[in-house]
Amino acid sequence: MRKRSLDMVHTLARRDERVVFIGSDLSPNLLGDMKKEFPQRYYMEGISEANVVGMAAGMALEGFIPYVNTIATFLTRRCYEQVAVDLCVHDLPVRLIGNGGGYVYAPLGPTHQAIEDIAIMRALPHMTVTAACDAEEMTRLMEASLDWPHPLYIRLGKGGDPIVSRPERGFAIGKAIDMIDEEVAGSDVLLVATGVATTQALEAAKALAGDGVRCRLIHLHTIKPLDGDALVAAAGQTRLVVTVEEHSVVGGLGSAVLEALSDGMAGSLPPVRRLGIPDRFAEHYGNQAALMKDCNLHAEGIADAVRAALSGKRT
Amino acid sequence: MKIVAQRNYDTDLDSVQQEPLDARSRHLRRLILRAIENGGRGHIGPSLSLVEIVRVLYDEFVRHDPANPRWPGRDRFILSKGHGCLALYAVLADRGFFPVEALDRFCRFDSFLGGHPETMVPGVEACTGSLGHGLSIGLGMALAARMSGRDSKVYVVMGDGEINEGSVWEAAACADKHGLANLTAVIDYNKIQSAGSVFEIQSMEPLADKWRSFGFRVFECNGHSVDGLRRVFQATAAAPPDRPRIVICHTVKGKGIPVAENNPAWHHRTALSASDLSAIHGALGD
């Protein structure tokens, strides 16, 4: 997913001379072909996220479209004020490509694990927040990014993630995607997921369907602006809503969904369960899958949570 | 520390204190007073130290067109110490970017002139207020000019307290790396930050040496001398086009209003008494 997103920067740079790449001390030869083809629009800067974001703002104020890339925690935590003031107050079309959303950097510890990036990015006016589920969807997101008129946060998964998205389902920033083909009217559970958690939710839905549980799965590659209309309509036709995210339960997808349902549903809300990373920093290393399993964010854990909720148990 | 600072510069700091203000400088200060009287508040000290810097730049160096503020060929001016906006508003109004009557609505609910500058103000290039942002934005603009083949220059004015921020030094290193000769930084070195003397709170001396070591061509001048500012900006323009420039402008916080001069209590005022206003009017010869 990361490689695809960066390759797409090069593709977009060929198509549009406003596109600029800015990295902050990344891998040697990253986007080397772009560097050769467009040396004037390729910047590999030092470890200086505050400066890099301000520099991108200056370029965007002059009509350029900078794509800024570094590790997600550094791009969100370290320079939050520059993101807020330089990008969002000015409402500039700068794209922040954050490596390692969630537990991708499991062995590297909490300094490198972006577990609250969605929460803090979506709190900023004008900011758009996205988390594609696989490389193919990343291509569609990057295509859509070129003319998106606002600052855009692009959360990256690990890479090599299974392809579960399908082009025929379409793609537009801010629009939900139904991930299951069967009749969607009426379901026992509405799963709502983002990023690679969608893949786990899809596996969980298959297991639940085997048990006779009617599942609908909405993938929200865009957490802000949230497709509230789709959510409200779907939530009105289900017994239970379960949100799934590789992100803190504080302020992320689950919070956003609850806000949308609370604000948008005319009647009472169905029960809503939020599955995510508990409000704590990681206490183990290992790998992404192991840490997700530790939080019950693997397919089996999700399916168990759904079964428990449908039977009226609190988890 | 202050003695150390004096030894580090050619400029006679006493002459900065004594520098007389001509009619235009007093006129611009009256415009600032107009905004303060109507708004009932403002960063008075840090605006008054800036007036001659902004005046000379807009009168003689920053290419601009008040009738077409977004003219692509213009030079860019960023007031990174956004709290000094009253000086910028006064100069922009005086040069015709917007009617001077707008100053009467400073900080009001429906005004476009707030306590920090925003791009809704004709002539303002960047929203500033949080310190340590302007140099990075400015170098991005300077790189954009280079990519676009424009000969626009970028001027970024920072405060002496502002340069405590680490992001300023990230930007300085970056401007040096890119050899941004079209970028001129300016420091309003009034030597008093919000909490008190910079020599007590956070000295950045030896300041000229710091910037020199970061690759900048360093200049200095009396920041209230119109002739001195003119000469120094001519010199920055004439220097070899290889490196970013910085002008350290020795100034007096609150310059022109004796009760406010060198007085940290006048950094920001939210309530001006009748005697305060009388003192200001008296100092401006009203």
PDB file of N, CA, C and O in Angstrom, chain A residues 20 40-41 43-59 61-62 64 78 81-82 85-86 89-90, chain B residues 70 74 76 118-119 125-127 130-133 135-137 139-141 143-144 146-148 150 167 170-171 174 177-178:
ATOM      1  N   VAL A  20       4.208  17.921  -6.106  1.00  0.00           N
ATOM      2  CA  VAL A  20       5.548  17.949  -5.510  1.00  0.00           C
ATOM      3  C   VAL A  20       5.611  16.839  -4.468  1.00  0.00           C
ATOM      4  O   VAL A  20       4.625  16.582  -3.768  1.00  0.00           O
ATOM      5  N   GLN A  40      13.357  18.930  -9.698  1.00  0.00           N
ATOM      6  CA  GLN A  40      12.909  20.188  -9.092  1.00  0.00           C
ATOM      7  C   GLN A  40      11.668  20.016  -8.225  1.00  0.00           C
ATOM      8  O   GLN A  40      11.336  20.893  -7.435  1.00  0.00           O
ATOM      9  N   ARG A  41      10.976  18.881  -8.405  1.00  0.00           N
ATOM     10  CA  ARG A  41       9.743  18.673  -7.617  1.00  0.00           C
ATOM     11  C   ARG A  41       9.890  17.509  -6.643  1.00  0.00           C
ATOM     12  O   ARG A  41       8.893  16.954  -6.180  1.00  0.00           O
ATOM     13  N   TYR A  43      11.767  16.534  -3.088  1.00  0.00           N
ATOM     14  CA  TYR A  43      12.502  17.080  -1.939  1.00  0.00           C
ATOM     15  C   TYR A  43      12.654  15.994  -0.881  1.00  0.00           C
ATOM     16  O   TYR A  43      11.660  15.439  -0.413  1.00  0.00           O
ATOM     17  N   MET A  44      13.888  15.699  -0.523  1.00  0.00           N
ATOM     18  CA  MET A  44      14.122  14.817   0.624  1.00  0.00           C
ATOM     19  C   MET A  44      14.792  15.669   1.700  1.00  0.00           C
ATOM     20  O   MET A  44      15.973  15.997   1.600  1.00  0.00           O
ATOM     21  N   GLU A  45      13.997  16.032   2.685  1.00  0.00           N
ATOM     22  CA  GLU A  45      14.466  16.965   3.702  1.00  0.00           C
ATOM     23  C   GLU A  45      14.926  16.219   4.945  1.00  0.00           C
ATOM     24  O   GLU A  45      14.775  15.009   5.060  1.00  0.00           O
ATOM     25  N   GLY A  46      15.444  16.974   5.893  1.00  0.00           N
ATOM     26  CA  GLY A  46      15.946  16.375   7.121  1.00  0.00           C
ATOM     27  C   GLY A  46      14.825  15.987   8.066  1.00  0.00           C
ATOM     28  O   GLY A  46      13.635  16.055   7.731  1.00  0.00           O
ATOM     29  N   ILE A  47      15.233  15.563   9.252  1.00  0.00           N
ATOM     30  CA  ILE A  47      14.262  15.128  10.267  1.00  0.00           C
ATOM     31  C   ILE A  47      13.697  16.385  10.909  1.00  0.00           C
ATOM     32  O   ILE A  47      14.211  16.879  11.923  1.00  0.00           O
ATOM     33  N   SER A  48      12.678  16.922  10.313  1.00  0.00           N
ATOM     34  CA  SER A  48      12.224  18.271  10.676  1.00  0.00           C
ATOM     35  C   SER A  48      10.767  18.427  10.247  1.00  0.00           C
ATOM     36  O   SER A  48      10.457  19.218   9.373  1.00  0.00           O
ATOM     37  N   GLU A  49       9.894  17.662  10.887  1.00  0.00           N
ATOM     38  CA  GLU A  49       8.513  17.598  10.412  1.00  0.00           C
ATOM     39  C   GLU A  49       7.814  18.954  10.471  1.00  0.00           C
ATOM     40  O   GLU A  49       7.022  19.294   9.589  1.00  0.00           O
ATOM     41  N   ALA A  50       8.105  19.737  11.518  1.00  0.00           N
ATOM     42  CA  ALA A  50       7.457  21.050  11.624  1.00  0.00           C
ATOM     43  C   ALA A  50       7.827  21.898  10.410  1.00  0.00           C
ATOM     44  O   ALA A  50       6.969  22.534   9.782  1.00  0.00           O
ATOM     45  N   ASN A  51       9.116  21.887  10.074  1.00  0.00           N
ATOM     46  CA  ASN A  51       9.554  22.672   8.923  1.00  0.00           C
ATOM     47  C   ASN A  51       8.981  22.132   7.625  1.00  0.00           C
ATOM     48  O   ASN A  51       8.549  22.899   6.752  1.00  0.00           O
ATOM     49  N   VAL A  52       8.959  20.821   7.500  1.00  0.00           N
ATOM     50  CA  VAL A  52       8.493  20.219   6.250  1.00  0.00           C
ATOM     51  C   VAL A  52       7.021  20.567   5.996  1.00  0.00           C
ATOM     52  O   VAL A  52       6.632  20.878   4.863  1.00  0.00           O
ATOM     53  N   VAL A  53       6.209  20.532   7.040  1.00  0.00           N
ATOM     54  CA  VAL A  53       4.789  20.855   6.847  1.00  0.00           C
ATOM     55  C   VAL A  53       4.623  22.345   6.524  1.00  0.00           C
ATOM     56  O   VAL A  53       3.830  22.713   5.650  1.00  0.00           O
ATOM     57  N   GLY A  54       5.377  23.199   7.208  1.00  0.00           N
ATOM     58  CA  GLY A  54       5.305  24.627   6.892  1.00  0.00           C
ATOM     59  C   GLY A  54       5.770  24.905   5.469  1.00  0.00           C
ATOM     60  O   GLY A  54       5.167  25.708   4.746  1.00  0.00           O
ATOM     61  N   MET A  55       6.828  24.239   5.070  1.00  0.00           N
ATOM     62  CA  MET A  55       7.350  24.382   3.700  1.00  0.00           C
ATOM     63  C   MET A  55       6.297  23.951   2.677  1.00  0.00           C
ATOM     64  O   MET A  55       6.075  24.632   1.659  1.00  0.00           O
ATOM     65  N   ALA A  56       5.619  22.848   2.964  1.00  0.00           N
ATOM     66  CA  ALA A  56       4.547  22.383   2.071  1.00  0.00           C
ATOM     67  C   ALA A  56       3.432  23.420   1.997  1.00  0.00           C
ATOM     68  O   ALA A  56       2.871  23.670   0.919  1.00  0.00           O
ATOM     69  N   ALA A  57       3.134  24.034   3.130  1.00  0.00           N
ATOM     70  CA  ALA A  57       2.091  25.073   3.146  1.00  0.00           C
ATOM     71  C   ALA A  57       2.497  26.242   2.259  1.00  0.00           C
ATOM     72  O   ALA A  57       1.679  26.762   1.479  1.00  0.00           O
ATOM     73  N   GLY A  58       3.762  26.646   2.367  1.00  0.00           N
ATOM     74  CA  GLY A  58       4.235  27.759   1.531  1.00  0.00           C
ATOM     75  C   GLY A  58       4.110  27.435   0.058  1.00  0.00           C
ATOM     76  O   GLY A  58       3.689  28.273  -0.748  1.00  0.00           O
ATOM     77  N   MET A  59       4.453  26.205  -0.315  1.00  0.00           N
ATOM     78  CA  MET A  59       4.311  25.796  -1.720  1.00  0.00           C
ATOM     79  C   MET A  59       2.846  25.771  -2.144  1.00  0.00           C
ATOM     80  O   MET A  59       2.484  26.215  -3.239  1.00  0.00           O
ATOM     81  N   LEU A  61       0.391  27.468  -0.904  1.00  0.00           N
ATOM     82  CA  LEU A  61      -0.122  28.843  -1.028  1.00  0.00           C
ATOM     83  C   LEU A  61       0.218  29.423  -2.398  1.00  0.00           C
ATOM     84  O   LEU A  61      -0.426  30.364  -2.862  1.00  0.00           O
ATOM     85  N   GLU A  62       1.231  28.855  -3.041  1.00  0.00           N
ATOM     86  CA  GLU A  62       1.643  29.327  -4.365  1.00  0.00           C
ATOM     87  C   GLU A  62       1.086  28.448  -5.482  1.00  0.00           C
ATOM     88  O   GLU A  62       1.518  28.556  -6.632  1.00  0.00           O
ATOM     89  N   PHE A  64       1.020  24.927  -5.669  1.00  0.00           N
ATOM     90  CA  PHE A  64       1.508  23.557  -5.810  1.00  0.00           C
ATOM     91  C   PHE A  64       0.674  22.598  -4.960  1.00  0.00           C
ATOM     92  O   PHE A  64      -0.072  23.024  -4.064  1.00  0.00           O
ATOM     93  N   ARG A  78       4.102  15.162  16.019  1.00  0.00           N
ATOM     94  CA  ARG A  78       5.232  16.062  16.142  1.00  0.00           C
ATOM     95  C   ARG A  78       4.910  17.474  15.661  1.00  0.00           C
ATOM     96  O   ARG A  78       5.377  18.468  16.223  1.00  0.00           O
ATOM     97  N   GLU A  81       0.668  21.346  15.402  1.00  0.00           N
ATOM     98  CA  GLU A  81       0.313  22.757  15.260  1.00  0.00           C
ATOM     99  C   GLU A  81       0.533  23.248  13.837  1.00  0.00           C
ATOM    100  O   GLU A  81      -0.272  24.035  13.313  1.00  0.00           O
ATOM    101  N   GLN A  82       1.605  22.783  13.205  1.00  0.00           N
ATOM    102  CA  GLN A  82       1.812  23.177  11.798  1.00  0.00           C
ATOM    103  C   GLN A  82       0.699  22.615  10.915  1.00  0.00           C
ATOM    104  O   GLN A  82       0.245  23.283   9.983  1.00  0.00           O
ATOM    105  N   VAL A  85      -2.430  24.889  11.861  1.00  0.00           N
ATOM    106  CA  VAL A  85      -2.380  26.300  11.464  1.00  0.00           C
ATOM    107  C   VAL A  85      -1.981  26.454   9.996  1.00  0.00           C
ATOM    108  O   VAL A  85      -2.678  27.110   9.217  1.00  0.00           O
ATOM    109  N   ASP A  86      -0.862  25.841   9.638  1.00  0.00           N
ATOM    110  CA  ASP A  86      -0.331  26.096   8.292  1.00  0.00           C
ATOM    111  C   ASP A  86      -1.191  25.430   7.211  1.00  0.00           C
ATOM    112  O   ASP A  86      -1.377  25.994   6.140  1.00  0.00           O
ATOM    113  N   VAL A  89      -5.909  25.928   8.794  1.00  0.00           N
ATOM    114  CA  VAL A  89      -6.440  27.297   8.824  1.00  0.00           C
ATOM    115  C   VAL A  89      -6.472  27.867   7.405  1.00  0.00           C
ATOM    116  O   VAL A  89      -7.434  28.521   7.004  1.00  0.00           O
ATOM    117  N   HIS A  90      -5.415  27.592   6.637  1.00  0.00           N
ATOM    118  CA  HIS A  90      -5.375  28.079   5.250  1.00  0.00           C
ATOM    119  C   HIS A  90      -6.181  27.199   4.296  1.00  0.00           C
ATOM    120  O   HIS A  90      -6.357  27.566   3.134  1.00  0.00           O
TER     121      HIS A  90
ATOM    122  N   ARG B  70      -3.069  39.783  -5.224  1.00  0.00           N
ATOM    123  CA  ARG B  70      -2.603  38.424  -5.525  1.00  0.00           C
ATOM    124  C   ARG B  70      -1.783  38.369  -6.814  1.00  0.00           C
ATOM    125  O   ARG B  70      -1.549  37.283  -7.351  1.00  0.00           O
ATOM    126  N   ARG B  74       4.375  39.531  -7.558  1.00  0.00           N
ATOM    127  CA  ARG B  74       4.713  40.325  -6.367  1.00  0.00           C
ATOM    128  C   ARG B  74       5.786  39.636  -5.531  1.00  0.00           C
ATOM    129  O   ARG B  74       6.022  38.435  -5.676  1.00  0.00           O
ATOM    130  N   ARG B  76       6.769  38.488  -1.638  1.00  0.00           N
ATOM    131  CA  ARG B  76       5.955  38.007  -0.509  1.00  0.00           C
ATOM    132  C   ARG B  76       6.522  38.534   0.799  1.00  0.00           C
ATOM    133  O   ARG B  76       7.744  38.474   1.013  1.00  0.00           O
ATOM    134  N   GLU B 118      -4.612  37.403   9.170  1.00  0.00           N
ATOM    135  CA  GLU B 118      -5.116  36.258   8.395  1.00  0.00           C
ATOM    136  C   GLU B 118      -5.214  36.649   6.930  1.00  0.00           C
ATOM    137  O   GLU B 118      -5.301  37.825   6.581  1.00  0.00           O
ATOM    138  N   THR B 119      -5.265  35.634   6.088  1.00  0.00           N
ATOM    139  CA  THR B 119      -5.180  35.887   4.649  1.00  0.00           C
ATOM    140  C   THR B 119      -6.447  36.526   4.077  1.00  0.00           C
ATOM    141  O   THR B 119      -6.458  36.900   2.911  1.00  0.00           O
ATOM    142  N   GLU B 125      -0.129  37.524   3.408  1.00  0.00           N
ATOM    143  CA  GLU B 125       0.235  36.316   2.654  1.00  0.00           C
ATOM    144  C   GLU B 125       0.002  35.030   3.430  1.00  0.00           C
ATOM    145  O   GLU B 125      -0.119  33.956   2.843  1.00  0.00           O
ATOM    146  N   ALA B 126       0.039  35.095   4.766  1.00  0.00           N
ATOM    147  CA  ALA B 126      -0.081  33.857   5.557  1.00  0.00           C
ATOM    148  C   ALA B 126      -0.689  34.189   6.912  1.00  0.00           C
ATOM    149  O   ALA B 126      -0.443  35.258   7.475  1.00  0.00           O
ATOM    150  N   CYS B 127      -1.479  33.258   7.416  1.00  0.00           N
ATOM    151  CA  CYS B 127      -2.048  33.398   8.754  1.00  0.00           C
ATOM    152  C   CYS B 127      -0.932  33.081   9.762  1.00  0.00           C
ATOM    153  O   CYS B 127      -0.358  31.988   9.723  1.00  0.00           O
ATOM    154  N   SER B 130       0.788  31.926  15.970  1.00  0.00           N
ATOM    155  CA  SER B 130       1.616  30.966  16.676  1.00  0.00           C
ATOM    156  C   SER B 130       3.033  31.126  16.140  1.00  0.00           C
ATOM    157  O   SER B 130       3.254  31.123  14.925  1.00  0.00           O
ATOM    158  N   LEU B 131       3.994  31.270  17.034  1.00  0.00           N
ATOM    159  CA  LEU B 131       5.330  31.674  16.600  1.00  0.00           C
ATOM    160  C   LEU B 131       6.139  30.504  16.045  1.00  0.00           C
ATOM    161  O   LEU B 131       5.918  29.348  16.410  1.00  0.00           O
ATOM    162  N   GLY B 132       7.064  30.838  15.161  1.00  0.00           N
ATOM    163  CA  GLY B 132       7.971  29.832  14.615  1.00  0.00           C
ATOM    164  C   GLY B 132       7.455  29.157  13.361  1.00  0.00           C
ATOM    165  O   GLY B 132       7.992  28.130  12.954  1.00  0.00           O
ATOM    166  N   HIS B 133       6.430  29.703  12.743  1.00  0.00           N
ATOM    167  CA  HIS B 133       5.873  29.098  11.527  1.00  0.00           C
ATOM    168  C   HIS B 133       6.320  29.810  10.247  1.00  0.00           C
ATOM    169  O   HIS B 133       6.397  29.205   9.187  1.00  0.00           O
ATOM    170  N   LEU B 135       9.000  31.255   8.885  1.00  0.00           N
ATOM    171  CA  LEU B 135      10.197  31.022   8.068  1.00  0.00           C
ATOM    172  C   LEU B 135      10.029  29.778   7.191  1.00  0.00           C
ATOM    173  O   LEU B 135      10.462  29.764   6.042  1.00  0.00           O
ATOM    174  N   SER B 136       9.367  28.741   7.732  1.00  0.00           N
ATOM    175  CA  SER B 136       9.127  27.537   6.923  1.00  0.00           C
ATOM    176  C   SER B 136       8.164  27.843   5.775  1.00  0.00           C
ATOM    177  O   SER B 136       8.381  27.409   4.638  1.00  0.00           O
ATOM    178  N   ILE B 137       7.105  28.570   6.081  1.00  0.00           N
ATOM    179  CA  ILE B 137       6.159  28.932   5.015  1.00  0.00           C
ATOM    180  C   ILE B 137       6.877  29.782   3.966  1.00  0.00           C
ATOM    181  O   ILE B 137       6.725  29.569   2.761  1.00  0.00           O
ATOM    182  N   LEU B 139      10.069  29.842   3.218  1.00  0.00           N
ATOM    183  CA  LEU B 139      11.021  29.113   2.366  1.00  0.00           C
ATOM    184  C   LEU B 139      10.269  28.223   1.374  1.00  0.00           C
ATOM    185  O   LEU B 139      10.762  27.973   0.256  1.00  0.00           O
ATOM    186  N   GLY B 140       9.086  27.768   1.749  1.00  0.00           N
ATOM    187  CA  GLY B 140       8.254  27.038   0.790  1.00  0.00           C
ATOM    188  C   GLY B 140       7.862  27.941  -0.373  1.00  0.00           C
ATOM    189  O   GLY B 140       7.878  27.527  -1.540  1.00  0.00           O
ATOM    190  N   MET B 141       7.532  29.193  -0.052  1.00  0.00           N
ATOM    191  CA  MET B 141       7.208  30.163  -1.113  1.00  0.00           C
ATOM    192  C   MET B 141       8.434  30.464  -1.973  1.00  0.00           C
ATOM    193  O   MET B 141       8.318  30.615  -3.197  1.00  0.00           O
ATOM    194  N   LEU B 143      10.924  28.439  -2.553  1.00  0.00           N
ATOM    195  CA  LEU B 143      11.133  27.275  -3.422  1.00  0.00           C
ATOM    196  C   LEU B 143      10.098  27.258  -4.549  1.00  0.00           C
ATOM    197  O   LEU B 143      10.413  26.889  -5.691  1.00  0.00           O
ATOM    198  N   ALA B 144       8.865  27.657  -4.221  1.00  0.00           N
ATOM    199  CA  ALA B 144       7.821  27.710  -5.254  1.00  0.00           C
ATOM    200  C   ALA B 144       8.197  28.713  -6.335  1.00  0.00           C
ATOM    201  O   ALA B 144       8.004  28.454  -7.533  1.00  0.00           O
ATOM    202  N   ARG B 146      11.172  29.529  -7.199  1.00  0.00           N
ATOM    203  CA  ARG B 146      12.250  28.904  -7.976  1.00  0.00           C
ATOM    204  C   ARG B 146      11.666  27.880  -8.955  1.00  0.00           C
ATOM    205  O   ARG B 146      12.037  27.854 -10.133  1.00  0.00           O
ATOM    206  N   MET B 147      10.731  27.049  -8.481  1.00  0.00           N
ATOM    207  CA  MET B 147      10.142  26.031  -9.362  1.00  0.00           C
ATOM    208  C   MET B 147       9.370  26.674 -10.511  1.00  0.00           C
ATOM    209  O   MET B 147       9.295  26.115 -11.604  1.00  0.00           O
ATOM    210  N   SER B 148       8.769  27.834 -10.231  1.00  0.00           N
ATOM    211  CA  SER B 148       7.937  28.504 -11.244  1.00  0.00           C
ATOM    212  C   SER B 148       8.736  29.442 -12.135  1.00  0.00           C
ATOM    213  O   SER B 148       8.173  30.035 -13.055  1.00  0.00           O
ATOM    214  N   ARG B 150       9.923  32.300 -11.243  1.00  0.00           N
ATOM    215  CA  ARG B 150       9.615  33.698 -10.909  1.00  0.00           C
ATOM    216  C   ARG B 150      10.788  34.300 -10.132  1.00  0.00           C
ATOM    217  O   ARG B 150      11.480  33.601  -9.405  1.00  0.00           O
ATOM    218  N   SER B 167      11.492  25.189  15.685  1.00  0.00           N
ATOM    219  CA  SER B 167      11.121  25.083  14.271  1.00  0.00           C
ATOM    220  C   SER B 167      11.824  26.147  13.433  1.00  0.00           C
ATOM    221  O   SER B 167      12.066  25.944  12.239  1.00  0.00           O
ATOM    222  N   GLU B 170      15.035  24.589  12.401  1.00  0.00           N
ATOM    223  CA  GLU B 170      14.805  23.593  11.344  1.00  0.00           C
ATOM    224  C   GLU B 170      14.721  24.314   9.998  1.00  0.00           C
ATOM    225  O   GLU B 170      15.311  23.886   8.997  1.00  0.00           O
ATOM    226  N   ALA B 171      13.970  25.408   9.989  1.00  0.00           N
ATOM    227  CA  ALA B 171      13.783  26.168   8.745  1.00  0.00           C
ATOM    228  C   ALA B 171      15.092  26.805   8.299  1.00  0.00           C
ATOM    229  O   ALA B 171      15.404  26.835   7.100  1.00  0.00           O
ATOM    230  N   CYS B 174      17.220  24.339   6.575  1.00  0.00           N
ATOM    231  CA  CYS B 174      16.626  23.983   5.276  1.00  0.00           C
ATOM    232  C   CYS B 174      16.861  25.091   4.245  1.00  0.00           C
ATOM    233  O   CYS B 174      17.196  24.819   3.088  1.00  0.00           O
ATOM    234  N   LYS B 177      20.382  24.800   3.123  1.00  0.00           N
ATOM    235  CA  LYS B 177      20.570  23.648   2.234  1.00  0.00           C
ATOM    236  C   LYS B 177      20.170  23.988   0.801  1.00  0.00           C
ATOM    237  O   LYS B 177      20.846  23.600  -0.148  1.00  0.00           O
ATOM    238  N   HIS B 178      19.061  24.713   0.665  1.00  0.00           N
ATOM    239  CA  HIS B 178      18.554  25.023  -0.668  1.00  0.00           C
ATOM    240  C   HIS B 178      19.151  26.320  -1.243  1.00  0.00           C
ATOM    241  O   HIS B 178      18.769  26.720  -2.346  1.00  0.00           O
TER     242      HIS B 178
END
